[in-house]
mmCIF file of C-alpha atoms and ligand atoms in Angstrom:
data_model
loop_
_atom_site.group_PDB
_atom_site.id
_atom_site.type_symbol
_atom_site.label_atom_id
_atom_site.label_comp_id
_atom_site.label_asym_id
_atom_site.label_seq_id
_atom_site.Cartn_x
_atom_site.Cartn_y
_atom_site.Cartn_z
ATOM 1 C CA UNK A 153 136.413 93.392 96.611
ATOM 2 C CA UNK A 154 138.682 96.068 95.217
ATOM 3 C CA UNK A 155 140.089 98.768 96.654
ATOM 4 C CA UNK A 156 142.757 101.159 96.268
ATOM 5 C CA UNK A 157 145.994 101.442 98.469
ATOM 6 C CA UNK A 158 148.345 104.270 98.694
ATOM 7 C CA UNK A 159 152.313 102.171 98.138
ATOM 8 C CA UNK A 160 155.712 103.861 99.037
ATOM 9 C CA UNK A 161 155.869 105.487 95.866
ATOM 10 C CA UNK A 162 153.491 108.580 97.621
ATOM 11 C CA UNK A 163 151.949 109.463 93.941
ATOM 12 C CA UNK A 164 148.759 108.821 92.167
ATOM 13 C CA UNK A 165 150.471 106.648 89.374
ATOM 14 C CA UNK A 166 152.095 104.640 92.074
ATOM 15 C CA UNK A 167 148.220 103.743 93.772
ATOM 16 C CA UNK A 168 147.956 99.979 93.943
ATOM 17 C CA UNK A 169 144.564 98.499 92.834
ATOM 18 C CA UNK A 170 144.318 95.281 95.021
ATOM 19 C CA UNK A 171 141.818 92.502 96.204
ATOM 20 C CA UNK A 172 140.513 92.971 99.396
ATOM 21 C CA UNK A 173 138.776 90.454 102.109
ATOM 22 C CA UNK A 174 134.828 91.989 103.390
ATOM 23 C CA UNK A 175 135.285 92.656 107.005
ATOM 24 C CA UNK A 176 132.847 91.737 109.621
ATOM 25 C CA UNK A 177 130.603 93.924 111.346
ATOM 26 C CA UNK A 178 130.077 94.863 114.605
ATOM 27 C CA UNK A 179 126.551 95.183 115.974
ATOM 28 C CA UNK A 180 126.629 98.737 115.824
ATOM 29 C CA UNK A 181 128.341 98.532 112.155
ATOM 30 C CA UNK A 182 127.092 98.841 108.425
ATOM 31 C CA UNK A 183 128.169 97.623 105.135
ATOM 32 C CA UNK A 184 128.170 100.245 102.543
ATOM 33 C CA UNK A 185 128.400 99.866 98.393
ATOM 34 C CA UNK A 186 130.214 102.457 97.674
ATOM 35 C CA UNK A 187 128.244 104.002 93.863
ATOM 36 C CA UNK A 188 130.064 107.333 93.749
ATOM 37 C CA UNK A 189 132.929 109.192 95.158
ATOM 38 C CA UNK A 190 133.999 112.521 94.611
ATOM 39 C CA UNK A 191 137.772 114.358 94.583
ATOM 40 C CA UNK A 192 139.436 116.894 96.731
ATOM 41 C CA UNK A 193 142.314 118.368 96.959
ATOM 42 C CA UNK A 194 142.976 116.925 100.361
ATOM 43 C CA UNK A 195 142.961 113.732 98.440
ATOM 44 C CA UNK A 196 146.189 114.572 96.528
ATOM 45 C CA UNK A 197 147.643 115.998 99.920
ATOM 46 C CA UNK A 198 147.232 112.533 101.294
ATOM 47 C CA UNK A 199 148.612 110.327 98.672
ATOM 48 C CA UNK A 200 151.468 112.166 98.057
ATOM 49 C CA UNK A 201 151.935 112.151 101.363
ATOM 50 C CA UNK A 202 152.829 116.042 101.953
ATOM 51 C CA UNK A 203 153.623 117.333 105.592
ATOM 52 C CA UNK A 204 150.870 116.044 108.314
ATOM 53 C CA UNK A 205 149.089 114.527 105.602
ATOM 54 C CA UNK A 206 151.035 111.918 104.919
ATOM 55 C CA UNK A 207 149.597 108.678 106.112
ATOM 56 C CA UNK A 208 151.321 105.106 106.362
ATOM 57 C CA UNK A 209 151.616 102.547 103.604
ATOM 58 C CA UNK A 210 148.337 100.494 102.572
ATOM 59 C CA UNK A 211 146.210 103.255 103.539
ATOM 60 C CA UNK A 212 143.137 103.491 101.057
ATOM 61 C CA UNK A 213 142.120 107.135 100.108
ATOM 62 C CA UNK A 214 139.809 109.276 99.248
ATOM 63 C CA UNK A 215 137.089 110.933 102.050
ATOM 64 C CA UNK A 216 133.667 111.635 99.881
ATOM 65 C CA UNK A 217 131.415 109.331 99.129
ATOM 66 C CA UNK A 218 128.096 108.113 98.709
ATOM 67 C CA UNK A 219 126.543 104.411 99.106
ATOM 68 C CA UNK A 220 123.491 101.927 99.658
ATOM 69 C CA UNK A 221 123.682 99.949 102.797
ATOM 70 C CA UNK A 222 123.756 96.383 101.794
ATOM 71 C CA UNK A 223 124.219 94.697 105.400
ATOM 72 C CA UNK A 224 122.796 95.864 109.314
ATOM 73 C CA UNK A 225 124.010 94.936 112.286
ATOM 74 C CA UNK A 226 122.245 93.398 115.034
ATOM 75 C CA UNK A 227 122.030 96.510 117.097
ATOM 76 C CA UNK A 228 121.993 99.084 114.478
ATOM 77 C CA UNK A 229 118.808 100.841 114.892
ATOM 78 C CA UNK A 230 119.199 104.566 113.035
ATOM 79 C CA UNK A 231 119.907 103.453 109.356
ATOM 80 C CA UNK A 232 118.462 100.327 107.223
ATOM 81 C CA UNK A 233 119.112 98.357 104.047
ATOM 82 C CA UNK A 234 118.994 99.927 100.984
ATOM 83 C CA UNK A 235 119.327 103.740 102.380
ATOM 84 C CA UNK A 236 121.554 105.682 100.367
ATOM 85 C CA UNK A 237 123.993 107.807 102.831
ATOM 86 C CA UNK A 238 127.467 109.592 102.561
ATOM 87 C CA UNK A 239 129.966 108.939 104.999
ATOM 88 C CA UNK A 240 130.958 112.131 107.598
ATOM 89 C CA UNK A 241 134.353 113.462 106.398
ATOM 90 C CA UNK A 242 134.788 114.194 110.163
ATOM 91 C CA UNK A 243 132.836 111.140 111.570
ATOM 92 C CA UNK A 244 132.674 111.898 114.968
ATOM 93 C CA UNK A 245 131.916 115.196 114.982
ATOM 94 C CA UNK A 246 128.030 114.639 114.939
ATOM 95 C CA UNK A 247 126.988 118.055 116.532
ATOM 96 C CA UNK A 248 127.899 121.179 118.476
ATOM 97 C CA UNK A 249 131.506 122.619 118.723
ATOM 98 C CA UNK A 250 134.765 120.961 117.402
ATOM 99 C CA UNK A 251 136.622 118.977 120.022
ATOM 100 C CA UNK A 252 140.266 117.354 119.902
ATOM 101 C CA UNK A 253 137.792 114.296 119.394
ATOM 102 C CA UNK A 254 135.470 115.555 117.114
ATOM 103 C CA UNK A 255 138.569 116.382 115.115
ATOM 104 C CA UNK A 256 140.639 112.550 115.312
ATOM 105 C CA UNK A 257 139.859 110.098 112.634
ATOM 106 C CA UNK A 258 139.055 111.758 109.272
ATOM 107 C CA UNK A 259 138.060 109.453 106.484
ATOM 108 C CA UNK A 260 140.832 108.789 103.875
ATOM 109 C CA UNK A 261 143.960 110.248 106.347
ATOM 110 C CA UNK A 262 146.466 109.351 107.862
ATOM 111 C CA UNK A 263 144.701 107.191 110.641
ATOM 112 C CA UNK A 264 141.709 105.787 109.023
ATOM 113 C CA UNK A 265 141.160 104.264 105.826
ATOM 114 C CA UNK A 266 139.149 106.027 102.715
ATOM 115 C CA UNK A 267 136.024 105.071 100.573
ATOM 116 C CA UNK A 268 138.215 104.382 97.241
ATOM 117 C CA UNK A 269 136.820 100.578 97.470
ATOM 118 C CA UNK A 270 133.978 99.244 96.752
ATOM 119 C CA UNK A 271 132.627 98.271 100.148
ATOM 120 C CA UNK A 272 133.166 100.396 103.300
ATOM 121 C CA UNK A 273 132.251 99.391 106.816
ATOM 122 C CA UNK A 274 130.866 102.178 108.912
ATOM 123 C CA UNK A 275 129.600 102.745 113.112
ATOM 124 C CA UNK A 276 125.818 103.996 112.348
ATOM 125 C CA UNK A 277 126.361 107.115 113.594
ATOM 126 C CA UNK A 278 128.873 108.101 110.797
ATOM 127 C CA UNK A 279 127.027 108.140 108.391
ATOM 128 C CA UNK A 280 124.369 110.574 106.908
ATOM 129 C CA UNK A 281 121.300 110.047 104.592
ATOM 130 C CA UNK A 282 121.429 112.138 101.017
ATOM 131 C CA UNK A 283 119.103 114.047 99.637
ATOM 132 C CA UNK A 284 117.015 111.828 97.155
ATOM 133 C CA UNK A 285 116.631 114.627 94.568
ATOM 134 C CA UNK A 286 120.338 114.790 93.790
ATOM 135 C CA UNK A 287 122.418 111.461 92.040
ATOM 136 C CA UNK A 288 125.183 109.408 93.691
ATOM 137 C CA UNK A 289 127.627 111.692 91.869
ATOM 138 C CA UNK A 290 126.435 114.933 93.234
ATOM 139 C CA UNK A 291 125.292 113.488 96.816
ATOM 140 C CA UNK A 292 128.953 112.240 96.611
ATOM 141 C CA UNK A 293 130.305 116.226 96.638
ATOM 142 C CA UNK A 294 128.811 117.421 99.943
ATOM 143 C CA UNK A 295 130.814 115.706 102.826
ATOM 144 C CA UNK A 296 133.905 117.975 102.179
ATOM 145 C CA UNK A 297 133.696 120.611 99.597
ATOM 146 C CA UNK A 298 129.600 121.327 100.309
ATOM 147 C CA UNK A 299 130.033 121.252 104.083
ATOM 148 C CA UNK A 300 133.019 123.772 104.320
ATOM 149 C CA UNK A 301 131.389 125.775 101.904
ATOM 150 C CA UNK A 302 128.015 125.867 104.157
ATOM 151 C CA UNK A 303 130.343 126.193 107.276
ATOM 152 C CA UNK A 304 131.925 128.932 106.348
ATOM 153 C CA UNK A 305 129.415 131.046 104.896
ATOM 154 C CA UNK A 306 125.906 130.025 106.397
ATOM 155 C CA UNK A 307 127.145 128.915 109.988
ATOM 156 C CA UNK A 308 130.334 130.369 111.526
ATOM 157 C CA UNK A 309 129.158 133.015 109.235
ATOM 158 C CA UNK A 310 125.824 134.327 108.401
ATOM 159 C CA UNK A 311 126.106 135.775 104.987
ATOM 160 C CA UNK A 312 123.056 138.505 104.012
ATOM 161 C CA UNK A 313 121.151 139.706 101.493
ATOM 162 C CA UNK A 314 122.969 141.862 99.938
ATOM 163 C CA UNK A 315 126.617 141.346 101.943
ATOM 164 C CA UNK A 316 129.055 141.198 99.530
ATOM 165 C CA UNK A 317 131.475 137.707 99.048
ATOM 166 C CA UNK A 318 134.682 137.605 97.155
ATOM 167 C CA UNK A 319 135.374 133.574 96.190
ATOM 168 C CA UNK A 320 138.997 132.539 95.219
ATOM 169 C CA UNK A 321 139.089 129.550 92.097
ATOM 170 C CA UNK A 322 135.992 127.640 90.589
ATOM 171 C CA UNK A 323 136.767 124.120 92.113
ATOM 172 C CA UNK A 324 134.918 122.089 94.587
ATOM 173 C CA UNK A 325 134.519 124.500 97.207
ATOM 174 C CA UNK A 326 134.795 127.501 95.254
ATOM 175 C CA UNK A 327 131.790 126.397 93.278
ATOM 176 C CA UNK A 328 129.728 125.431 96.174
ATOM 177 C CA UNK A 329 130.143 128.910 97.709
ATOM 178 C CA UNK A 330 129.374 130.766 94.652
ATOM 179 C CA UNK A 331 125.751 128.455 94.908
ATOM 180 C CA UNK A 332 125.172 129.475 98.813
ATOM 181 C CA UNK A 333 126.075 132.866 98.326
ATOM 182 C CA UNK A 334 123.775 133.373 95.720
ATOM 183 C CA UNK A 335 121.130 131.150 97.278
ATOM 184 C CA UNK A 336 121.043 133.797 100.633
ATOM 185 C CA UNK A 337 120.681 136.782 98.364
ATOM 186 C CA UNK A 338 124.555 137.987 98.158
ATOM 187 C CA UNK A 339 126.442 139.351 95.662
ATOM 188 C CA UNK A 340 129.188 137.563 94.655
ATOM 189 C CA UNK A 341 132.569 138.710 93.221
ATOM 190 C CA UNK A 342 134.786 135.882 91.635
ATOM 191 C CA UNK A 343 138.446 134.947 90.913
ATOM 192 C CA UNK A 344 139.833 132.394 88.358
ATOM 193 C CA UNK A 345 142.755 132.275 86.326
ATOM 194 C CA UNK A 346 140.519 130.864 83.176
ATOM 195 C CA UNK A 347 138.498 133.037 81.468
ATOM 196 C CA UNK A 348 136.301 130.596 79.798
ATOM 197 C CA UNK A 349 135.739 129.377 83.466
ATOM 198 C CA UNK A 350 134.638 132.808 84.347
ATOM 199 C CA UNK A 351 131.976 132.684 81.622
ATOM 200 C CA UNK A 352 130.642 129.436 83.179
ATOM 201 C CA UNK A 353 130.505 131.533 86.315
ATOM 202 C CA UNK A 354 128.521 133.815 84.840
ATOM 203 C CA UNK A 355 126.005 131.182 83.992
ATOM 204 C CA UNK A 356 125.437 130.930 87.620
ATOM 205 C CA UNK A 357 124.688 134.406 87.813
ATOM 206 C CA UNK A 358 127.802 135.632 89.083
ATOM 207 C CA UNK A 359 128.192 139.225 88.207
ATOM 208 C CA UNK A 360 131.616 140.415 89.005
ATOM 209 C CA UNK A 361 134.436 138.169 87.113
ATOM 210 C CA UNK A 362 137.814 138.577 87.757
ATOM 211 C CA UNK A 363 140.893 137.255 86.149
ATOM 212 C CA UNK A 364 143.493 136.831 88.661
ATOM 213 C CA UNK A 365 146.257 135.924 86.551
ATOM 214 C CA UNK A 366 145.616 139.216 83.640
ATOM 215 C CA UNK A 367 144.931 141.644 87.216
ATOM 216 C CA UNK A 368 147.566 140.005 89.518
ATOM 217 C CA UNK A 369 146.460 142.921 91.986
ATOM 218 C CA UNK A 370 142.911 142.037 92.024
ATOM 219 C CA UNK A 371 142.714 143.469 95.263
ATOM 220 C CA UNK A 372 142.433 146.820 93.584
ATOM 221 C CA UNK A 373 139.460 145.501 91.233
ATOM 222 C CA UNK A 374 137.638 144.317 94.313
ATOM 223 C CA UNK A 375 138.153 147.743 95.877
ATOM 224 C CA UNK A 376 136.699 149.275 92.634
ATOM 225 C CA UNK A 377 133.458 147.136 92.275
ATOM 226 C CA UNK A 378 132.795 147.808 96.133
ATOM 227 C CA UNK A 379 132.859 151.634 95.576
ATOM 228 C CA UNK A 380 136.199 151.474 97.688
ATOM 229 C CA UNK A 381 134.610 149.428 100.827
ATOM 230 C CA UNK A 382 135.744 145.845 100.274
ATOM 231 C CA UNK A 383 133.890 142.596 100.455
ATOM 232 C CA UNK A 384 131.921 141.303 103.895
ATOM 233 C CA UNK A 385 133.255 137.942 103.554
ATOM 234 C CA UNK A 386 136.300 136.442 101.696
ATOM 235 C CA UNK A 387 136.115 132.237 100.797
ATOM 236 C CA UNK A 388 140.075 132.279 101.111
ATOM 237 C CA UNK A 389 141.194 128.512 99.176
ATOM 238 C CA UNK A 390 144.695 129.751 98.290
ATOM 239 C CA UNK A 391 146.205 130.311 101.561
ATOM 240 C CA UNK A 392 149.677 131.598 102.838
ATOM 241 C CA UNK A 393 151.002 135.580 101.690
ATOM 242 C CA UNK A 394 147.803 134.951 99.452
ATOM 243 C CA UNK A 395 145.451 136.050 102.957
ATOM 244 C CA UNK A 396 146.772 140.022 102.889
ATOM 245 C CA UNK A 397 145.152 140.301 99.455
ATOM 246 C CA UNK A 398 142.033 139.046 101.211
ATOM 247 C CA UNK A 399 142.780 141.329 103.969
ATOM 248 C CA UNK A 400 143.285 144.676 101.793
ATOM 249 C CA UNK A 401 139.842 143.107 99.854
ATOM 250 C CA UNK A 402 137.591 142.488 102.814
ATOM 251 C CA UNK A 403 135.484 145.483 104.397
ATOM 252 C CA UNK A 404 135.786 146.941 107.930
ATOM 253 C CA UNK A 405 134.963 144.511 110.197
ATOM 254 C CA UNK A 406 134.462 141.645 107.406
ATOM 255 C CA UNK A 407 135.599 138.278 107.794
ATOM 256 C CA UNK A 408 137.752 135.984 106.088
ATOM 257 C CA UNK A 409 137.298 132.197 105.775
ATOM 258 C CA UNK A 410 140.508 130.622 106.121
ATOM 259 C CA UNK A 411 140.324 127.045 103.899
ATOM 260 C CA UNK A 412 142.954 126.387 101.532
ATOM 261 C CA UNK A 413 146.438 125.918 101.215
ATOM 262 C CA UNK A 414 146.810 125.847 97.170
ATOM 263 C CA UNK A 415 149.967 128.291 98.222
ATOM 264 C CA UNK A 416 151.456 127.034 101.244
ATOM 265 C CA UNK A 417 150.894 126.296 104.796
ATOM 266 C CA UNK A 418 152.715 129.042 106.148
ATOM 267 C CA UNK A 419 152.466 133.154 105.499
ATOM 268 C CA UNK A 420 153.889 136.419 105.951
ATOM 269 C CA UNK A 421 150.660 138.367 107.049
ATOM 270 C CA UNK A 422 150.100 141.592 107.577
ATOM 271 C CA UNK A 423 148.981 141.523 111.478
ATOM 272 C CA UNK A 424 147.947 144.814 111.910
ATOM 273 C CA UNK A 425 145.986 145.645 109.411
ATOM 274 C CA UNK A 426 144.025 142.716 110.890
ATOM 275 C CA UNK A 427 144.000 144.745 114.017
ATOM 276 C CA UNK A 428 142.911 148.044 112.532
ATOM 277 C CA UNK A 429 140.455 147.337 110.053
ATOM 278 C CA UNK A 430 138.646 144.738 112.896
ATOM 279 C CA UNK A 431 138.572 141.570 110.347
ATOM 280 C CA UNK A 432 137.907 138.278 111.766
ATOM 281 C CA UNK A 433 139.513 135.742 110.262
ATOM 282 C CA UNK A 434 137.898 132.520 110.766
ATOM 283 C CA UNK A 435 139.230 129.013 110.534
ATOM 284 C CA UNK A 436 136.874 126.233 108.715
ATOM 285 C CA UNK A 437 137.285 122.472 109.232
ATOM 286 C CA UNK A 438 134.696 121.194 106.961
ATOM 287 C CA UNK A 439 131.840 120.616 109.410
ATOM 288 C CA UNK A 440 129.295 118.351 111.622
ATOM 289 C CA UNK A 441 126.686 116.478 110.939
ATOM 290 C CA UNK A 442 124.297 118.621 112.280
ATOM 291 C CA UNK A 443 125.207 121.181 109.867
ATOM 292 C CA UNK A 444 125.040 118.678 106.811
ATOM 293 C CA UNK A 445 121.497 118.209 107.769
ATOM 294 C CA UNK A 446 121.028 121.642 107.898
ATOM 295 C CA UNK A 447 123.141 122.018 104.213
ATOM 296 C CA UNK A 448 121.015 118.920 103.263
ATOM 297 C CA UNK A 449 117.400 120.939 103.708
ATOM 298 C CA UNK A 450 118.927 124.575 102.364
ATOM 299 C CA UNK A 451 119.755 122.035 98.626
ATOM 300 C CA UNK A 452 116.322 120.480 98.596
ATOM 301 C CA UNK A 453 114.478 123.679 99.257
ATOM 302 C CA UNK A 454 116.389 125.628 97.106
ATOM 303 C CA UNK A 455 116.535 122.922 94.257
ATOM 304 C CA UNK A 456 120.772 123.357 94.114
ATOM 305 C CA UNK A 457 122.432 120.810 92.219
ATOM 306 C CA UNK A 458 126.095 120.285 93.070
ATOM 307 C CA UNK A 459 128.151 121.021 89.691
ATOM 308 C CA UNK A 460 130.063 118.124 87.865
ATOM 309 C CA UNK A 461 133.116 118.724 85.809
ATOM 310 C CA UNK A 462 133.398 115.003 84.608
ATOM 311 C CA UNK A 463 132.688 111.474 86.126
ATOM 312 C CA UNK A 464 135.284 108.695 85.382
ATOM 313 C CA UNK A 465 135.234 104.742 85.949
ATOM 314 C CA UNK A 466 136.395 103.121 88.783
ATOM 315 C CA UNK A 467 139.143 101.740 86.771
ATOM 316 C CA UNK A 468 139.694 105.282 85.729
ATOM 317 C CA UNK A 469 140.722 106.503 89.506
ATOM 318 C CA UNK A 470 144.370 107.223 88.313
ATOM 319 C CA UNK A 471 143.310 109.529 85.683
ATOM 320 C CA UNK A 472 140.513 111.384 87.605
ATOM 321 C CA UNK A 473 142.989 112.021 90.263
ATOM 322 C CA UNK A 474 145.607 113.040 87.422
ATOM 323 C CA UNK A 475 143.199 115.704 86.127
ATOM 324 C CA UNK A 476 142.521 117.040 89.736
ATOM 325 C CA UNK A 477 146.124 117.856 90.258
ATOM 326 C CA UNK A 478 146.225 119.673 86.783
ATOM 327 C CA UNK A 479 143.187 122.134 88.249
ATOM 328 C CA UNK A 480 141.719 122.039 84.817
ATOM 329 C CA UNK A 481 137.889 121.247 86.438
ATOM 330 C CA UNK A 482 135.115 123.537 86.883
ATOM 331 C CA UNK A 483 133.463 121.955 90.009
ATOM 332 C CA UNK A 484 133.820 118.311 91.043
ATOM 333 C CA UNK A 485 135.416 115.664 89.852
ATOM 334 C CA UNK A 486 133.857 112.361 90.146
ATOM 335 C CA UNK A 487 134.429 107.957 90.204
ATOM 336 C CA UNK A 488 130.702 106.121 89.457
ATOM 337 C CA UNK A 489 131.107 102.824 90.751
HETATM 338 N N1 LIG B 55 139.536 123.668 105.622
HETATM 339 C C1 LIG B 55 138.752 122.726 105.125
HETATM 340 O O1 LIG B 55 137.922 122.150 105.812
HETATM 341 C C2 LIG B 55 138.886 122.405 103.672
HETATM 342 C C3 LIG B 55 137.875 121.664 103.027
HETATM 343 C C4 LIG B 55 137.963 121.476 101.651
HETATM 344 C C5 LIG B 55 139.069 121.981 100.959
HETATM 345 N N2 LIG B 55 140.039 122.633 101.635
HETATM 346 C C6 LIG B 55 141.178 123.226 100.920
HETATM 347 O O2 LIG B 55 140.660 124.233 100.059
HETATM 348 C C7 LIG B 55 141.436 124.295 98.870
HETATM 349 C C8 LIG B 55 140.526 124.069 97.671
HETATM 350 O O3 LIG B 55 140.035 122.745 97.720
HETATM 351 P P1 LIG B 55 139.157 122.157 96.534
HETATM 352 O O4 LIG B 55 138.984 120.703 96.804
HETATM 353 O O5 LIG B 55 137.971 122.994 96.286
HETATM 354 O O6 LIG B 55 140.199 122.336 95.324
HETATM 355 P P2 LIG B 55 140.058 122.165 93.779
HETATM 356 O O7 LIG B 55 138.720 121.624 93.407
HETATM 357 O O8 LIG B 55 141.266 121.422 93.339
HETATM 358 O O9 LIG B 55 140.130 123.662 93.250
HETATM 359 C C9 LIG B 55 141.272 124.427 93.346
HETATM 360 C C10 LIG B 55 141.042 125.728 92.574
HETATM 361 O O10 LIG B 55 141.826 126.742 93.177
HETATM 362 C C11 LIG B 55 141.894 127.787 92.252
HETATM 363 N N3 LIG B 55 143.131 128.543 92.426
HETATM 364 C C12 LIG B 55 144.408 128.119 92.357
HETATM 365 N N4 LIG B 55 145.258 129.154 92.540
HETATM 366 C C13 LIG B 55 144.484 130.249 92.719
HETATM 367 C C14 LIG B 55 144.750 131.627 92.937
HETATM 368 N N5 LIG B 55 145.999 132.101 93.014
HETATM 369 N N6 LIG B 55 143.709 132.455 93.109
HETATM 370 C C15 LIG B 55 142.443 132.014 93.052
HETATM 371 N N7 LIG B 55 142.118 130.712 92.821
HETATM 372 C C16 LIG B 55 143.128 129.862 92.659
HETATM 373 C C17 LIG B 55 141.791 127.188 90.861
HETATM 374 O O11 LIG B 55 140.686 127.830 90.225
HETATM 375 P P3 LIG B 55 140.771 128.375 88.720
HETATM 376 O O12 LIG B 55 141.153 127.185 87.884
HETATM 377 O O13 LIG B 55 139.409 128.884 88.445
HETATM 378 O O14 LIG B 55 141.813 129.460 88.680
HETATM 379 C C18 LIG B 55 141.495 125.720 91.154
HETATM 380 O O15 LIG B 55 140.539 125.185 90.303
HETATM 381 C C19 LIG B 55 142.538 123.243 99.041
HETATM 382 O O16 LIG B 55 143.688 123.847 99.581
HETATM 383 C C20 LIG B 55 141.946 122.270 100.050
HETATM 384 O O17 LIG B 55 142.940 121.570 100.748
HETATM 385 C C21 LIG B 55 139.970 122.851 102.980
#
């Protein structure tokens, strides 16, 4: 089988497309065909091999998938042939709070091989069934970007009908939030630096559109659409001196959700404005499988389709990554196998 392995080089043109043996299973193990995968930006963070991210030599990346169980082992007793799951971006983080060992293995890191291969093997309990209304492609979006989304705005916080929630970019998770949001009745106030991305926005039915690049002090647009009280809740992708935007945007006693690094993984922040205006600034690490049930449910009631930018090839990984790093989506990008 093929599969994908990250060389010295550290860089998407250097990813080395090799032959790989099947691996046996254990009796509590599965075989997964891997149909479709979908890209984040951790994915780029990994092969190039920046800071913590950077994982050894052969490692195959990529964490989001989605695939039919082709083999069972002899004590497996939760999943079956032929179900269609995704595997848990976090795998052992099944339910409750995070843990130092809910936290240890994610898929495609630096200690545990990826799904960017055409078989994966899997311990039952890692994986999660998909909703049968959505395709491989979009089942293949909601390990990462859905479940942080979800996590950040429906569990750690509760968004309301009619709370107000400022999003930062229209890419995996920035999409996904702009669908929960507007799924639990909030109004939603958006940021991109493309205009004709904005407009696709607004085909969502997002009202407020801001260009960040044209009002580099979009702080003071928020302000104005809020009638000078800020936003309940900020989806904060961009990270580092980025955040005191986000914390001269947010309301009294709203909440930021810390997720992104697009800037940096340090900042200068302003502390005590932190302090006086009583924001809570939250930290999101995608999420359990509890809450992907939970996510799972909230897309099939609500008939939400996860939004594709463009599906490539397997044979086409290179470039799919290539056009991730450029930022020129709207959504997800995705590999059909
Ligand atoms: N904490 C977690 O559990 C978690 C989970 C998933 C992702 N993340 C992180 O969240 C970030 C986004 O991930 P992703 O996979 O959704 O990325 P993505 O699909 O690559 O999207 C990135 C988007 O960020 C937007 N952006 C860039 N600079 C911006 C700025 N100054 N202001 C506002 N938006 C800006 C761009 O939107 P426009 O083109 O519209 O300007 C771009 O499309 C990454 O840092 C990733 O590592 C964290």
């Amino acid at each position: 089988m093929k599969a994908y392995q990250i060389t010295k080089g550290y860089s998407i043109a250097s990813l080395s497309l090799i032959e790989k043996d099947h691996l046996q299973l254990l009796p509590n193990q599965v075989l997964v065909k891997i149909k479709a995968l979908s890209l984040n930006y951790r994915d780029l963070l990994v092969i190039k091999g920046v800071d913590d991210w950077k994982p050894p030599v052969g490692r195959i990346p990529v964490s989001d998938g989605v695939g039919t169980i082709v083999e069972v082992g002899s004590e497996v007793t939760t999943v079956s042939a032929n179900d269609r799951v995704a595997g848990l971006f976090l795998p052992n983080w099944l339910d409750g709070k995070l843990t130092a060992e809910k936290l240890a293995n994610p898929l495609g890191g630096k200690v545990r091989d990826g799904l960017l291969q055409e078989y994966v093997v899997f311990n039952e309990n890692e994986l999660i069934k998909v909703p049968a209304f959505l395709t491989d492609s979009e089942a293949a979006t909601l390990p990462c970007a859905g479940l942080t989304a979800w996590h950040s705005l429906m569990e750690k916080d509760k968004i309301q009908p009619g709370n107000t929630v400022l999003i930062q970019g229209t890419g995996g998770v920035s999409l996904f939030s702009i669908q929960f949001a507007l799924m639990a009745g909030a109004e939603v106030i958006l940021l991109s630096g493309s205009d004709e991305k904005l407009q696709r926005a607004k085909q969502m039915g997002v009202n407020h559109l801001i260009n960040y690049k044209q009002f580099p002090n979009w702080e003071d647009e928020v302000l104005n659409i809020t009638n000078g009280r800020g936003v309940d809740h900020v989806v904060e992708v961009v990270g580092s001196d980025h955040i005191n935007k986000s914390i001269d945007a947010v309301a009294l006693d709203g909440t930021i959700s810390i997720i992104g690094l697009i800037n940096g993984l340090k900042g200068n922040i302003n502390t005590v404005k932190i302090m006086t205006k009583q924001i809570k600034l939250q930290g999101i690490n995608v999420g359990s499988k509890e809450m992907f049930n939970k996510m799972n449910n909230a897309l099939e009631v609500n008939n939400i389709h996860p939004i594709i930018d463009k599906t490539y090839s397997f044979d086409e990984a290179k470039e799919a990554l290539t056009l991730l790093e450029r930022s020129s989506h709207f959504g997800k990008l995705c590999i059909s196998l």
